[in-house]
Tab-separated table of C-alpha atoms in Angstrom:
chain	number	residue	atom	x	y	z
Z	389	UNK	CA	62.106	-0.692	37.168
Z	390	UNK	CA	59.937	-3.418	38.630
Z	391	UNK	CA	58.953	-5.897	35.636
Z	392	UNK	CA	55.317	-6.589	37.534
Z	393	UNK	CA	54.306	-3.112	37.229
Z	394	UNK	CA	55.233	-2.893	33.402
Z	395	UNK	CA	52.668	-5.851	33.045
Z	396	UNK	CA	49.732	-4.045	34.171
Z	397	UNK	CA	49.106	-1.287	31.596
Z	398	UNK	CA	48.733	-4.011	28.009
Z	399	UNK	CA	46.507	-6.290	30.343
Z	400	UNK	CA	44.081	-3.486	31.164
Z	401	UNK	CA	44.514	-2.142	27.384
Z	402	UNK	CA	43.040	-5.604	26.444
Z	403	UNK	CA	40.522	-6.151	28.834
Z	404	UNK	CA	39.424	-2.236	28.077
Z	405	UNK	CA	39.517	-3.078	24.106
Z	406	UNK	CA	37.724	-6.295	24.693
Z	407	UNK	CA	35.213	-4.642	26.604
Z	408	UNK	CA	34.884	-1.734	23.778
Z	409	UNK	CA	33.976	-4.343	20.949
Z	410	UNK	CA	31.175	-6.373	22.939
Z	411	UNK	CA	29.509	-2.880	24.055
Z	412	UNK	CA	29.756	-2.307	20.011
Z	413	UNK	CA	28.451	-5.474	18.743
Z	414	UNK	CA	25.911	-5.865	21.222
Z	415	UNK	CA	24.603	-2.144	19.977
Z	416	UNK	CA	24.638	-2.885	16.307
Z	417	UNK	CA	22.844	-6.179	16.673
Z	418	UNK	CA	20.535	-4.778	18.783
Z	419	UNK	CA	19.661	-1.898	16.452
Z	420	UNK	CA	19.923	-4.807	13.022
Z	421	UNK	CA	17.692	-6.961	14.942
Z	422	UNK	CA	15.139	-4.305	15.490
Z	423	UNK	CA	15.235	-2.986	11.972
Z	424	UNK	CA	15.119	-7.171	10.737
Z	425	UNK	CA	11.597	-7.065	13.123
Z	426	UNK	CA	10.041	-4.345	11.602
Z	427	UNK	CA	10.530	-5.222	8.170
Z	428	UNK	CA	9.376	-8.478	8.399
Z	429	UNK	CA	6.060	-7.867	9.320
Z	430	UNK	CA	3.499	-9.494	6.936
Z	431	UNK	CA	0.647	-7.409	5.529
Z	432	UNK	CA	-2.797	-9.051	5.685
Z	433	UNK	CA	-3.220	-11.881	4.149
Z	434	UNK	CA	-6.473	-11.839	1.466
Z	435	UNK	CA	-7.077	-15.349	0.422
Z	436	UNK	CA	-8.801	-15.055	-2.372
Z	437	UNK	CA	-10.392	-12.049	-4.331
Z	438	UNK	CA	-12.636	-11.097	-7.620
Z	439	UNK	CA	-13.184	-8.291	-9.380
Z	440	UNK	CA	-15.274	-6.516	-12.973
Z	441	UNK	CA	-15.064	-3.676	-14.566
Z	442	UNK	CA	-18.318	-2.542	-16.467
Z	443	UNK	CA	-19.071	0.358	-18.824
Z	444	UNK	CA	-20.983	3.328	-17.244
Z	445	UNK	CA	-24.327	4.124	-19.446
Z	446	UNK	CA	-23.612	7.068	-21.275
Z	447	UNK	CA	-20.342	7.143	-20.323
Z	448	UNK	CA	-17.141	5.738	-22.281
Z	449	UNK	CA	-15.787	5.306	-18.369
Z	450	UNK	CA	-16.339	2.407	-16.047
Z	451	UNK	CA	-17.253	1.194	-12.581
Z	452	UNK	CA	-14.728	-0.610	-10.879
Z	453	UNK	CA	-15.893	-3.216	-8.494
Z	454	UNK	CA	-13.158	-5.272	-6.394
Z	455	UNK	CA	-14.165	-7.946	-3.579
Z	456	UNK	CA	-12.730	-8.841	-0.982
Z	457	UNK	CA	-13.862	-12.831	-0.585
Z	458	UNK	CA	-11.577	-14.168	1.685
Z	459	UNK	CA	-9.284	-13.737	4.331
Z	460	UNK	CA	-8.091	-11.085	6.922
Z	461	UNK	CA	-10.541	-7.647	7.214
Z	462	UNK	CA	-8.434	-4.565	5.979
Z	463	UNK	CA	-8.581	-1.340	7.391
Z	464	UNK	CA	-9.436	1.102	4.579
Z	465	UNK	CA	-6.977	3.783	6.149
Z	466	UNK	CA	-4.427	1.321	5.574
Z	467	UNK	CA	-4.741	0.628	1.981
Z	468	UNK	CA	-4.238	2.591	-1.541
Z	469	UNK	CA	-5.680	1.163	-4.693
Z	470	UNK	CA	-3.221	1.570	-7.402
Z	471	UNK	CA	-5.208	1.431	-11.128
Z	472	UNK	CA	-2.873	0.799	-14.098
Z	473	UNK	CA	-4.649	1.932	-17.240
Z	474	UNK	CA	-1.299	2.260	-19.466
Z	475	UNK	CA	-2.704	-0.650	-21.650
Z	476	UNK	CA	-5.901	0.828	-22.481
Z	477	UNK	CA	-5.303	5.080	-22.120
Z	478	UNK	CA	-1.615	5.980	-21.172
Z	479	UNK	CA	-2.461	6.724	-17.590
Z	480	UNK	CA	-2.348	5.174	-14.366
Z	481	UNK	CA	-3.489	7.074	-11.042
Z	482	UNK	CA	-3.892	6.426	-7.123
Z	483	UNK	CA	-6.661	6.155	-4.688
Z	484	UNK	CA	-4.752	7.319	-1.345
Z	485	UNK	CA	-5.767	9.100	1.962
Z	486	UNK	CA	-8.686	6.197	2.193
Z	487	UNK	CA	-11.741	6.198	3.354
Z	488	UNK	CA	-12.782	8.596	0.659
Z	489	UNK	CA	-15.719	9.348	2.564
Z	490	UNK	CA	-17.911	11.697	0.717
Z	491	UNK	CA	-16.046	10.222	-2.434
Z	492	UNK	CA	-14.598	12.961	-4.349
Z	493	UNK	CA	-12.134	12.072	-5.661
Z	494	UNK	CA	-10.663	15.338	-7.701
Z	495	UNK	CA	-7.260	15.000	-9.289
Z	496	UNK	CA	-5.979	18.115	-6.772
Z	497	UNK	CA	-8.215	16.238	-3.416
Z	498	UNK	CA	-6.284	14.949	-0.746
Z	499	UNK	CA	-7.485	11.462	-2.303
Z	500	UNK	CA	-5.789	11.194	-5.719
Z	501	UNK	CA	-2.107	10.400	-6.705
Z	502	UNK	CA	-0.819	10.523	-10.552
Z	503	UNK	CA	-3.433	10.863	-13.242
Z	504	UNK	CA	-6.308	12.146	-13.409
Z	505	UNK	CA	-8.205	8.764	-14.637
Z	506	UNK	CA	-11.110	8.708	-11.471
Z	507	UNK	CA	-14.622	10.063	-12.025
Z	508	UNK	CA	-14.961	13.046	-9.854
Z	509	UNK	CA	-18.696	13.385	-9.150
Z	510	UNK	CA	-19.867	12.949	-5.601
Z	511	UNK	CA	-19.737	9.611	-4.389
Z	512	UNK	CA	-18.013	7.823	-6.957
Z	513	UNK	CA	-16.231	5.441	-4.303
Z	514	UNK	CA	-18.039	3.305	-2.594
Z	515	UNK	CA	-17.892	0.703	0.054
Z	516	UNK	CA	-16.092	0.195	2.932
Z	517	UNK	CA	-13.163	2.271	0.950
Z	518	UNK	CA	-15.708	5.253	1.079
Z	519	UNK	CA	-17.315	4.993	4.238
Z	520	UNK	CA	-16.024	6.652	7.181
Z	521	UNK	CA	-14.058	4.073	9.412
Z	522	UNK	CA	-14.060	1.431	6.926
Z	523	UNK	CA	-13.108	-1.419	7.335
Z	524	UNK	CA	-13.146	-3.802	4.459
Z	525	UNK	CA	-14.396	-7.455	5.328
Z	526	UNK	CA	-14.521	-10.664	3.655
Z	527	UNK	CA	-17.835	-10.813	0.776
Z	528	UNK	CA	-17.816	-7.108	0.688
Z	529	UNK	CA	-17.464	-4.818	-2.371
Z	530	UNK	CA	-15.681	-2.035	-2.800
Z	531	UNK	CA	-16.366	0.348	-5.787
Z	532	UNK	CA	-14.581	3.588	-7.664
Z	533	UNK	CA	-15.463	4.763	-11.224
Z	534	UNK	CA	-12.910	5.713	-13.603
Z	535	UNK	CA	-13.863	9.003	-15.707
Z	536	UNK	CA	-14.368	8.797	-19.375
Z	537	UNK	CA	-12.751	11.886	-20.293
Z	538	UNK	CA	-9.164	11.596	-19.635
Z	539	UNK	CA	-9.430	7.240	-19.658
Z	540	UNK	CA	-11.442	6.421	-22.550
Z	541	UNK	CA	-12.764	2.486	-21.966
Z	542	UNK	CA	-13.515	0.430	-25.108
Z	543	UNK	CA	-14.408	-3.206	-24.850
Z	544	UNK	CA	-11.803	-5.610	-24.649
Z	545	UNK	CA	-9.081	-2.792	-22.705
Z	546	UNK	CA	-7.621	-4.250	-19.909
Z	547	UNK	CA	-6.542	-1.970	-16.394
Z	548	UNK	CA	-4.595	-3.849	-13.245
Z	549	UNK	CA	-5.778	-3.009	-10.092
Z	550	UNK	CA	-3.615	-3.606	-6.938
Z	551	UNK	CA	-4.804	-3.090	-3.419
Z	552	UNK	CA	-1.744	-2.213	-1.235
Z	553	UNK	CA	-1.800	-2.245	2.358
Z	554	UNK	CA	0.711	0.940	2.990
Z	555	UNK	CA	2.351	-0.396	6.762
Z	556	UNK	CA	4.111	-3.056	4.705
Z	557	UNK	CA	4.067	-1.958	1.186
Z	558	UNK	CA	2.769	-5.381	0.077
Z	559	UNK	CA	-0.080	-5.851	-2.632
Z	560	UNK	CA	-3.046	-7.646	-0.455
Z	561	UNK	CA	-5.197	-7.904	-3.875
Z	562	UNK	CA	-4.251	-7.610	-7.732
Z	563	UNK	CA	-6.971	-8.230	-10.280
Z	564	UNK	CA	-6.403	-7.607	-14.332
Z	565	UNK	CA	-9.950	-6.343	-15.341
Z	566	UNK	CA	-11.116	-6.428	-18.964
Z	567	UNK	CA	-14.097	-3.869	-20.122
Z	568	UNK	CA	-16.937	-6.027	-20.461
């Protein structure tokens, strides 16, 4: 046997193996890469915001009011509004599926997640989170009203409200309310 052509078969195993890991790593970084880029996207940035929460007449509910006073315009079909109301009632709930246009928000709509704490009479959100196409721009208000019934309000009770824009899953606006 001729010791040159005994040579040939490890020297093509290695370039073959050496050619098998690069085709691997270059796949797997291209795919960690891609999944890095996506979840590093930032949500919208909202420089600064205010918000009150005020006692409906009659009512032992309250009208939420949240603005937006700074910073990048959000796209209502982009956002939930998350309303913690443990502190004051036991019950938190969700505003999702937004606009609510038409604003009925029913606990079995297509617009309500978790408890049943949102006034359901017509038009109870307002704003650009209840107007068809809305888009929510700096020094506008956006308003919901929180039932009486199942979330009794008393003055002093404290509910967290966080605005989260759903592409990133990041909170664009969180305001602590007291019942005034």
């Amino acid at each position: 046997m001729n010791l040159s052509s005994r040579a040939v078969s490890p020297v093509i195993a290695n370039i073959l193996m050496v050619a098998t890991v690069v085709i691997l790593a270059a796949t797997v970084s291209v795919f960690a890469l891609g999944f890095v880029d996506e979840a590093n996207q930032p949500g919208p940035v909202v420089g600064q915001s205010s918000g009150e929460l005020l006692t409906q007449d009659g009512f032992d509910g309250g009208i939420v009011n949240i603005t937006h006073v700074a910073g990048d315009t959000l796209s209502a079909s982009a956002l939930e509004i998350a309303v913690d109301a443990q502190g004051a009632c036991g019950k938190s709930g969700r505003l999702v599926n937004l606009p609510a246009s038409g604003g009925d928000p029913v606990p079995t709509s297509e617009y309500v997640r978790g408890d049943d704490i949102f006034d359901n009479s017509y038009n109870s959100v307002g704003g650009p989170i209840g107007e068809a196409g809305g888009q929510w721009q700096a020094g506008e208000t956006a308003t919901f009203r929180i039932a009486g019934t199942p979330c009794q309000l008393d003055s002093g009770d404290t509910i967290t409200v966080r605005v989260v824009h759903t592409p990133t899953n990041s909170v664009v606006i969180k305001e602590t309310l007291t019942v005034t």
